[in-house]
């Protein structure tokens, strides 16, 4: 599948997460892992717990100085996220670097879940008071009259079995707190949960990227694709 990168891409966050059976070593020796990644992620944010929360399950955040990328750990998970997506190859290289350090530190074997998530925000301007959904996405609804697909707001999601996992998709109308602008949230999360091992993370990441990219390419309209390519305003 095409590895095309879009100059006007709508991505606002990309994250990859692995979960594994809880291992106390991750909780007790978190400082060892931090020392190995602190050159790029020197800022430490500890979780704010609510009554009844389990401290071991809460994520510690190790952030870059500019807060654009974060490594997160808990007793049963490791995640990497970035708000400045450099393209899949560079994203994959950093995921594999971080997970290799984690795996060497804690000797993780079995995984219980992997998840790759792409969150897009597509800005738009209302037309006749409605969301011009069909200008951006190839999605449709068959609604009984008198209802139409001239939506003033929308919020829907679905999950579908794809390959070795499940793709979770959410489409939602977003309004800025100051109401100065609006956007369509397009959220993809591809999860795998069966027969997973830590040493095959690269394979899972590649498959997850292939599925989510195909979903994105299939859902956007040709007109919107021209815009994110930079071909027209």
PDB file of C-alpha atoms in Angstrom:
ATOM      1  CA  UNK A   1       0.000   0.000   0.000  1.00  0.00           C
ATOM      2  CA  UNK A   2       1.135   3.546  -0.688  1.00  0.00           C
ATOM      3  CA  UNK A   3       3.379   5.168   1.913  1.00  0.00           C
ATOM      4  CA  UNK A   4       2.288   8.616   0.789  1.00  0.00           C
ATOM      5  CA  UNK A   5       2.739  11.412   3.318  1.00  0.00           C
ATOM      6  CA  UNK A   6       0.372  14.372   3.292  1.00  0.00           C
ATOM      7  CA  UNK A   7       1.662  17.937   3.838  1.00  0.00           C
ATOM      8  CA  UNK A   8      -1.711  18.984   5.282  1.00  0.00           C
ATOM      9  CA  UNK A   9      -2.339  15.827   7.300  1.00  0.00           C
ATOM     10  CA  UNK A  10      -5.059  16.172   9.967  1.00  0.00           C
ATOM     11  CA  UNK A  11      -3.320  14.022  12.589  1.00  0.00           C
ATOM     12  CA  UNK A  12      -3.268  15.403  16.127  1.00  0.00           C
ATOM     13  CA  UNK A  13      -2.070  12.297  17.989  1.00  0.00           C
ATOM     14  CA  UNK A  14      -0.594   8.880  17.155  1.00  0.00           C
ATOM     15  CA  UNK A  15       0.004   6.199  19.780  1.00  0.00           C
ATOM     16  CA  UNK A  16       1.121   2.577  19.987  1.00  0.00           C
ATOM     17  CA  UNK A  17       0.489   0.532  23.118  1.00  0.00           C
ATOM     18  CA  UNK A  18       1.371  -2.970  24.276  1.00  0.00           C
ATOM     19  CA  UNK A  19      -0.155  -4.695  27.275  1.00  0.00           C
ATOM     20  CA  UNK A  20       1.179  -7.740  29.078  1.00  0.00           C
ATOM     21  CA  UNK A  21       0.454  -9.758  32.231  1.00  0.00           C
ATOM     22  CA  UNK A  22       1.272  -7.559  35.217  1.00  0.00           C
ATOM     23  CA  UNK A  23       4.908  -7.830  36.277  1.00  0.00           C
ATOM     24  CA  UNK A  24       5.978  -6.326  39.646  1.00  0.00           C
ATOM     25  CA  UNK A  25       9.471  -5.759  38.216  1.00  0.00           C
ATOM     26  CA  UNK A  26       8.063  -3.001  35.992  1.00  0.00           C
ATOM     27  CA  UNK A  27       6.667  -1.235  39.034  1.00  0.00           C
ATOM     28  CA  UNK A  28       9.711  -1.743  41.256  1.00  0.00           C
ATOM     29  CA  UNK A  29      12.410  -0.984  38.671  1.00  0.00           C
ATOM     30  CA  UNK A  30      10.736   1.758  36.664  1.00  0.00           C
ATOM     31  CA  UNK A  31      13.711   3.999  37.457  1.00  0.00           C
ATOM     32  CA  UNK A  32      16.053   1.706  35.502  1.00  0.00           C
ATOM     33  CA  UNK A  33      13.970   2.095  32.348  1.00  0.00           C
ATOM     34  CA  UNK A  34      13.693   5.844  32.869  1.00  0.00           C
ATOM     35  CA  UNK A  35      17.472   6.214  33.050  1.00  0.00           C
ATOM     36  CA  UNK A  36      17.743   4.550  29.641  1.00  0.00           C
ATOM     37  CA  UNK A  37      15.239   6.880  27.934  1.00  0.00           C
ATOM     38  CA  UNK A  38      15.671  10.123  29.870  1.00  0.00           C
ATOM     39  CA  UNK A  39      18.040  11.590  27.271  1.00  0.00           C
ATOM     40  CA  UNK A  40      15.023  12.063  24.973  1.00  0.00           C
ATOM     41  CA  UNK A  41      12.230  12.014  27.587  1.00  0.00           C
ATOM     42  CA  UNK A  42      13.561  13.891  30.636  1.00  0.00           C
ATOM     43  CA  UNK A  43      10.269  15.204  32.067  1.00  0.00           C
ATOM     44  CA  UNK A  44       8.439  12.965  34.535  1.00  0.00           C
ATOM     45  CA  UNK A  45       4.721  13.212  35.239  1.00  0.00           C
ATOM     46  CA  UNK A  46       3.308  10.978  37.965  1.00  0.00           C
ATOM     47  CA  UNK A  47      -0.345   9.911  37.885  1.00  0.00           C
ATOM     48  CA  UNK A  48      -2.990  11.708  39.909  1.00  0.00           C
ATOM     49  CA  UNK A  49      -4.955   9.009  41.666  1.00  0.00           C
ATOM     50  CA  UNK A  50      -8.559   9.034  42.744  1.00  0.00           C
ATOM     51  CA  UNK A  51      -9.834   7.126  45.790  1.00  0.00           C
ATOM     52  CA  UNK A  52      -9.927   3.443  44.910  1.00  0.00           C
ATOM     53  CA  UNK A  53      -7.404   3.677  42.059  1.00  0.00           C
ATOM     54  CA  UNK A  54      -4.634   1.076  41.963  1.00  0.00           C
ATOM     55  CA  UNK A  55      -1.255   2.910  41.836  1.00  0.00           C
ATOM     56  CA  UNK A  56       0.455   0.082  39.964  1.00  0.00           C
ATOM     57  CA  UNK A  57      -2.035   0.339  37.088  1.00  0.00           C
ATOM     58  CA  UNK A  58      -1.617   4.097  36.666  1.00  0.00           C
ATOM     59  CA  UNK A  59       0.631   5.321  33.871  1.00  0.00           C
ATOM     60  CA  UNK A  60       3.811   7.283  34.530  1.00  0.00           C
ATOM     61  CA  UNK A  61       4.554   9.730  31.710  1.00  0.00           C
ATOM     62  CA  UNK A  62       8.099  10.449  30.499  1.00  0.00           C
ATOM     63  CA  UNK A  63       7.881  13.433  28.146  1.00  0.00           C
ATOM     64  CA  UNK A  64      10.134  15.276  25.750  1.00  0.00           C
ATOM     65  CA  UNK A  65      11.109  18.816  26.723  1.00  0.00           C
ATOM     66  CA  UNK A  66       8.580  20.205  24.222  1.00  0.00           C
ATOM     67  CA  UNK A  67       5.837  17.789  25.371  1.00  0.00           C
ATOM     68  CA  UNK A  68       5.354  16.562  21.793  1.00  0.00           C
ATOM     69  CA  UNK A  69       6.142  12.890  22.497  1.00  0.00           C
ATOM     70  CA  UNK A  70       5.584  10.708  25.551  1.00  0.00           C
ATOM     71  CA  UNK A  71       6.591   7.265  26.810  1.00  0.00           C
ATOM     72  CA  UNK A  72       4.137   5.777  29.325  1.00  0.00           C
ATOM     73  CA  UNK A  73       4.569   2.779  31.613  1.00  0.00           C
ATOM     74  CA  UNK A  74       2.534   0.893  34.178  1.00  0.00           C
ATOM     75  CA  UNK A  75       2.764  -2.562  35.727  1.00  0.00           C
ATOM     76  CA  UNK A  76       1.021  -4.126  32.736  1.00  0.00           C
ATOM     77  CA  UNK A  77       1.573  -1.783  29.775  1.00  0.00           C
ATOM     78  CA  UNK A  78       3.957   0.348  27.731  1.00  0.00           C
ATOM     79  CA  UNK A  79       2.876   3.066  25.310  1.00  0.00           C
ATOM     80  CA  UNK A  80       4.449   5.665  23.037  1.00  0.00           C
ATOM     81  CA  UNK A  81       2.551   8.641  21.652  1.00  0.00           C
ATOM     82  CA  UNK A  82       3.421  11.700  19.630  1.00  0.00           C
ATOM     83  CA  UNK A  83       1.578  14.850  18.578  1.00  0.00           C
ATOM     84  CA  UNK A  84       4.117  15.584  15.836  1.00  0.00           C
ATOM     85  CA  UNK A  85       3.853  12.658  13.430  1.00  0.00           C
ATOM     86  CA  UNK A  86       7.009  12.388  11.291  1.00  0.00           C
ATOM     87  CA  UNK A  87       5.659   9.639   9.029  1.00  0.00           C
ATOM     88  CA  UNK A  88       5.308   5.941   9.757  1.00  0.00           C
ATOM     89  CA  UNK A  89       8.938   4.940   9.175  1.00  0.00           C
ATOM     90  CA  UNK A  90      10.269   7.404  11.752  1.00  0.00           C
ATOM     91  CA  UNK A  91       7.399   6.636  14.145  1.00  0.00           C
ATOM     92  CA  UNK A  92       8.067   2.908  13.829  1.00  0.00           C
ATOM     93  CA  UNK A  93      11.809   3.366  14.425  1.00  0.00           C
ATOM     94  CA  UNK A  94      11.171   5.178  17.714  1.00  0.00           C
ATOM     95  CA  UNK A  95       8.546   2.648  18.830  1.00  0.00           C
ATOM     96  CA  UNK A  96      10.960  -0.210  18.190  1.00  0.00           C
ATOM     97  CA  UNK A  97      13.813   1.606  19.948  1.00  0.00           C
ATOM     98  CA  UNK A  98      11.718   2.247  23.075  1.00  0.00           C
ATOM     99  CA  UNK A  99      10.185  -1.227  23.169  1.00  0.00           C
ATOM    100  CA  UNK A 100      13.617  -2.841  22.695  1.00  0.00           C
ATOM    101  CA  UNK A 101      14.936  -0.958  25.727  1.00  0.00           C
ATOM    102  CA  UNK A 102      11.856  -1.938  27.725  1.00  0.00           C
ATOM    103  CA  UNK A 103      12.066  -5.582  26.675  1.00  0.00           C
ATOM    104  CA  UNK A 104      15.760  -5.822  27.533  1.00  0.00           C
ATOM    105  CA  UNK A 105      15.113  -4.257  30.947  1.00  0.00           C
ATOM    106  CA  UNK A 106      12.128  -6.368  31.997  1.00  0.00           C
ATOM    107  CA  UNK A 107      12.300  -9.521  29.811  1.00  0.00           C
ATOM    108  CA  UNK A 108       8.663  -9.345  28.768  1.00  0.00           C
ATOM    109  CA  UNK A 109       7.459 -12.431  26.866  1.00  0.00           C
ATOM    110  CA  UNK A 110       3.707 -12.735  26.365  1.00  0.00           C
ATOM    111  CA  UNK A 111       1.518  -9.814  25.330  1.00  0.00           C
ATOM    112  CA  UNK A 112      -2.211  -9.528  25.972  1.00  0.00           C
ATOM    113  CA  UNK A 113      -2.927  -6.644  23.582  1.00  0.00           C
ATOM    114  CA  UNK A 114      -1.398  -4.294  21.048  1.00  0.00           C
ATOM    115  CA  UNK A 115      -3.085  -1.138  19.842  1.00  0.00           C
ATOM    116  CA  UNK A 116      -2.232   1.469  17.213  1.00  0.00           C
ATOM    117  CA  UNK A 117      -4.302   4.642  17.330  1.00  0.00           C
ATOM    118  CA  UNK A 118      -4.518   7.540  14.897  1.00  0.00           C
ATOM    119  CA  UNK A 119      -6.560  10.579  15.947  1.00  0.00           C
ATOM    120  CA  UNK A 120      -7.426  13.077  13.205  1.00  0.00           C
ATOM    121  CA  UNK A 121      -9.157  16.449  13.495  1.00  0.00           C
ATOM    122  CA  UNK A 122     -10.628  17.696  10.206  1.00  0.00           C
ATOM    123  CA  UNK A 123     -11.541  21.406  10.440  1.00  0.00           C
ATOM    124  CA  UNK A 124     -14.639  22.574   8.586  1.00  0.00           C
ATOM    125  CA  UNK A 125     -17.050  25.488   8.239  1.00  0.00           C
ATOM    126  CA  UNK A 126     -20.774  24.913   8.601  1.00  0.00           C
ATOM    127  CA  UNK A 127     -22.843  25.154   5.436  1.00  0.00           C
ATOM    128  CA  UNK A 128     -26.465  26.242   5.881  1.00  0.00           C
ATOM    129  CA  UNK A 129     -25.986  25.461   9.561  1.00  0.00           C
ATOM    130  CA  UNK A 130     -24.997  21.831   8.894  1.00  0.00           C
ATOM    131  CA  UNK A 131     -21.809  19.775   8.879  1.00  0.00           C
ATOM    132  CA  UNK A 132     -20.628  19.231   5.270  1.00  0.00           C
ATOM    133  CA  UNK A 133     -19.705  15.632   6.084  1.00  0.00           C
ATOM    134  CA  UNK A 134     -19.785  14.336   2.511  1.00  0.00           C
ATOM    135  CA  UNK A 135     -17.144  16.849   1.435  1.00  0.00           C
ATOM    136  CA  UNK A 136     -14.644  15.083   3.674  1.00  0.00           C
ATOM    137  CA  UNK A 137     -15.739  11.515   4.392  1.00  0.00           C
ATOM    138  CA  UNK A 138     -17.349   8.764   2.374  1.00  0.00           C
ATOM    139  CA  UNK A 139     -19.834   7.682   5.000  1.00  0.00           C
ATOM    140  CA  UNK A 140     -23.581   7.626   4.733  1.00  0.00           C
ATOM    141  CA  UNK A 141     -26.711   6.849   6.692  1.00  0.00           C
ATOM    142  CA  UNK A 142     -30.090   5.569   5.646  1.00  0.00           C
ATOM    143  CA  UNK A 143     -32.504   7.450   7.868  1.00  0.00           C
ATOM    144  CA  UNK A 144     -36.292   7.301   7.724  1.00  0.00           C
ATOM    145  CA  UNK A 145     -38.062  10.527   6.733  1.00  0.00           C
ATOM    146  CA  UNK A 146     -38.437  13.210   7.775  1.00  0.00           C
ATOM    147  CA  UNK A 147     -34.832  12.893   9.075  1.00  0.00           C
ATOM    148  CA  UNK A 148     -31.981  13.624   6.645  1.00  0.00           C
ATOM    149  CA  UNK A 149     -28.193  13.435   6.693  1.00  0.00           C
ATOM    150  CA  UNK A 150     -27.943  17.209   7.038  1.00  0.00           C
ATOM    151  CA  UNK A 151     -26.419  16.906  10.486  1.00  0.00           C
ATOM    152  CA  UNK A 152     -26.018  19.767  12.908  1.00  0.00           C
ATOM    153  CA  UNK A 153     -23.944  17.489  15.136  1.00  0.00           C
ATOM    154  CA  UNK A 154     -22.909  13.837  15.055  1.00  0.00           C
ATOM    155  CA  UNK A 155     -21.272  11.165  17.212  1.00  0.00           C
ATOM    156  CA  UNK A 156     -21.050   7.562  16.155  1.00  0.00           C
ATOM    157  CA  UNK A 157     -18.645   4.647  16.421  1.00  0.00           C
ATOM    158  CA  UNK A 158     -18.276   1.071  15.264  1.00  0.00           C
ATOM    159  CA  UNK A 159     -15.949  -1.892  15.697  1.00  0.00           C
ATOM    160  CA  UNK A 160     -15.236  -4.400  12.952  1.00  0.00           C
ATOM    161  CA  UNK A 161     -13.180  -7.592  12.789  1.00  0.00           C
ATOM    162  CA  UNK A 162     -10.285  -7.057  10.361  1.00  0.00           C
ATOM    163  CA  UNK A 163      -7.439  -9.504   9.841  1.00  0.00           C
ATOM    164  CA  UNK A 164      -6.073 -10.616  13.201  1.00  0.00           C
ATOM    165  CA  UNK A 165      -7.657  -7.807  15.154  1.00  0.00           C
ATOM    166  CA  UNK A 166     -10.471  -5.317  15.524  1.00  0.00           C
ATOM    167  CA  UNK A 167     -10.660  -1.816  14.078  1.00  0.00           C
ATOM    168  CA  UNK A 168     -12.504   0.666  16.277  1.00  0.00           C
ATOM    169  CA  UNK A 169     -13.613   3.827  14.481  1.00  0.00           C
ATOM    170  CA  UNK A 170     -15.161   6.946  15.974  1.00  0.00           C
ATOM    171  CA  UNK A 171     -16.504   9.958  14.064  1.00  0.00           C
ATOM    172  CA  UNK A 172     -17.537  12.918  16.186  1.00  0.00           C
ATOM    173  CA  UNK A 173     -18.380  16.593  15.875  1.00  0.00           C
ATOM    174  CA  UNK A 174     -15.953  18.732  17.897  1.00  0.00           C
ATOM    175  CA  UNK A 175     -16.398  22.352  18.930  1.00  0.00           C
ATOM    176  CA  UNK A 176     -13.588  24.423  20.413  1.00  0.00           C
ATOM    177  CA  UNK A 177     -14.119  25.621  23.984  1.00  0.00           C
ATOM    178  CA  UNK A 178     -14.258  29.224  22.790  1.00  0.00           C
ATOM    179  CA  UNK A 179     -16.549  28.120  19.903  1.00  0.00           C
ATOM    180  CA  UNK A 180     -14.160  29.733  17.416  1.00  0.00           C
ATOM    181  CA  UNK A 181     -13.842  26.674  15.189  1.00  0.00           C
ATOM    182  CA  UNK A 182     -15.238  23.191  14.592  1.00  0.00           C
ATOM    183  CA  UNK A 183     -13.811  19.901  13.394  1.00  0.00           C
ATOM    184  CA  UNK A 184     -14.709  16.325  12.593  1.00  0.00           C
ATOM    185  CA  UNK A 185     -12.861  13.923  14.878  1.00  0.00           C
ATOM    186  CA  UNK A 186     -11.819  10.790  12.986  1.00  0.00           C
ATOM    187  CA  UNK A 187     -10.362   8.270  15.420  1.00  0.00           C
ATOM    188  CA  UNK A 188      -8.943   4.861  14.399  1.00  0.00           C
ATOM    189  CA  UNK A 189      -7.765   2.284  16.942  1.00  0.00           C
ATOM    190  CA  UNK A 190      -6.664  -1.138  15.665  1.00  0.00           C
ATOM    191  CA  UNK A 191      -6.278  -3.702  18.452  1.00  0.00           C
ATOM    192  CA  UNK A 192      -4.892  -7.238  18.443  1.00  0.00           C
ATOM    193  CA  UNK A 193      -5.415  -9.568  21.410  1.00  0.00           C
ATOM    194  CA  UNK A 194      -4.659 -13.185  20.465  1.00  0.00           C
ATOM    195  CA  UNK A 195      -1.408 -15.195  20.571  1.00  0.00           C
ATOM    196  CA  UNK A 196       0.886 -12.202  20.927  1.00  0.00           C
ATOM    197  CA  UNK A 197       4.547 -12.171  21.937  1.00  0.00           C
ATOM    198  CA  UNK A 198       6.881  -9.280  22.663  1.00  0.00           C
ATOM    199  CA  UNK A 199       9.457 -10.355  20.071  1.00  0.00           C
ATOM    200  CA  UNK A 200       6.941  -9.852  17.230  1.00  0.00           C
ATOM    201  CA  UNK A 201       6.050  -6.243  17.961  1.00  0.00           C
ATOM    202  CA  UNK A 202       7.370  -5.066  14.599  1.00  0.00           C
ATOM    203  CA  UNK A 203       5.036  -7.478  12.773  1.00  0.00           C
ATOM    204  CA  UNK A 204       2.032  -6.306  14.799  1.00  0.00           C
ATOM    205  CA  UNK A 205       2.898  -2.661  14.257  1.00  0.00           C
ATOM    206  CA  UNK A 206       3.216  -3.123  10.494  1.00  0.00           C
ATOM    207  CA  UNK A 207      -0.136  -4.922  10.272  1.00  0.00           C
ATOM    208  CA  UNK A 208      -1.819  -2.311  12.441  1.00  0.00           C
ATOM    209  CA  UNK A 209      -0.483   0.492  10.257  1.00  0.00           C
ATOM    210  CA  UNK A 210      -1.630  -1.251   7.084  1.00  0.00           C
ATOM    211  CA  UNK A 211      -5.187  -1.630   8.418  1.00  0.00           C
ATOM    212  CA  UNK A 212      -5.542   1.896   9.783  1.00  0.00           C
ATOM    213  CA  UNK A 213      -4.039   3.506   6.681  1.00  0.00           C
ATOM    214  CA  UNK A 214      -6.371   1.539   4.430  1.00  0.00           C
ATOM    215  CA  UNK A 215      -9.341   2.665   6.547  1.00  0.00           C
ATOM    216  CA  UNK A 216      -8.283   6.309   6.354  1.00  0.00           C
ATOM    217  CA  UNK A 217      -7.648   6.184   2.610  1.00  0.00           C
ATOM    218  CA  UNK A 218     -10.990   4.489   2.060  1.00  0.00           C
ATOM    219  CA  UNK A 219     -13.004   6.936   4.168  1.00  0.00           C
ATOM    220  CA  UNK A 220     -11.765  10.292   2.882  1.00  0.00           C
ATOM    221  CA  UNK A 221     -13.143  11.820  -0.310  1.00  0.00           C
ATOM    222  CA  UNK A 222     -11.040  12.543  -3.384  1.00  0.00           C
ATOM    223  CA  UNK A 223     -11.640  16.273  -2.858  1.00  0.00           C
ATOM    224  CA  UNK A 224     -10.309  16.180   0.691  1.00  0.00           C
ATOM    225  CA  UNK A 225      -7.350  14.059  -0.413  1.00  0.00           C
ATOM    226  CA  UNK A 226      -6.403  16.798  -2.869  1.00  0.00           C
ATOM    227  CA  UNK A 227      -6.428  19.311  -0.026  1.00  0.00           C
ATOM    228  CA  UNK A 228      -4.216  17.298   2.327  1.00  0.00           C
ATOM    229  CA  UNK A 229      -1.848  16.656  -0.574  1.00  0.00           C
ATOM    230  CA  UNK A 230      -1.553  20.425  -0.897  1.00  0.00           C
ATOM    231  CA  UNK A 231      -3.010  20.423  -4.399  1.00  0.00           C
ATOM    232  CA  UNK A 232      -5.780  22.938  -3.707  1.00  0.00           C
ATOM    233  CA  UNK A 233      -6.999  25.251  -0.957  1.00  0.00           C
TER     234      UNK A 233
END
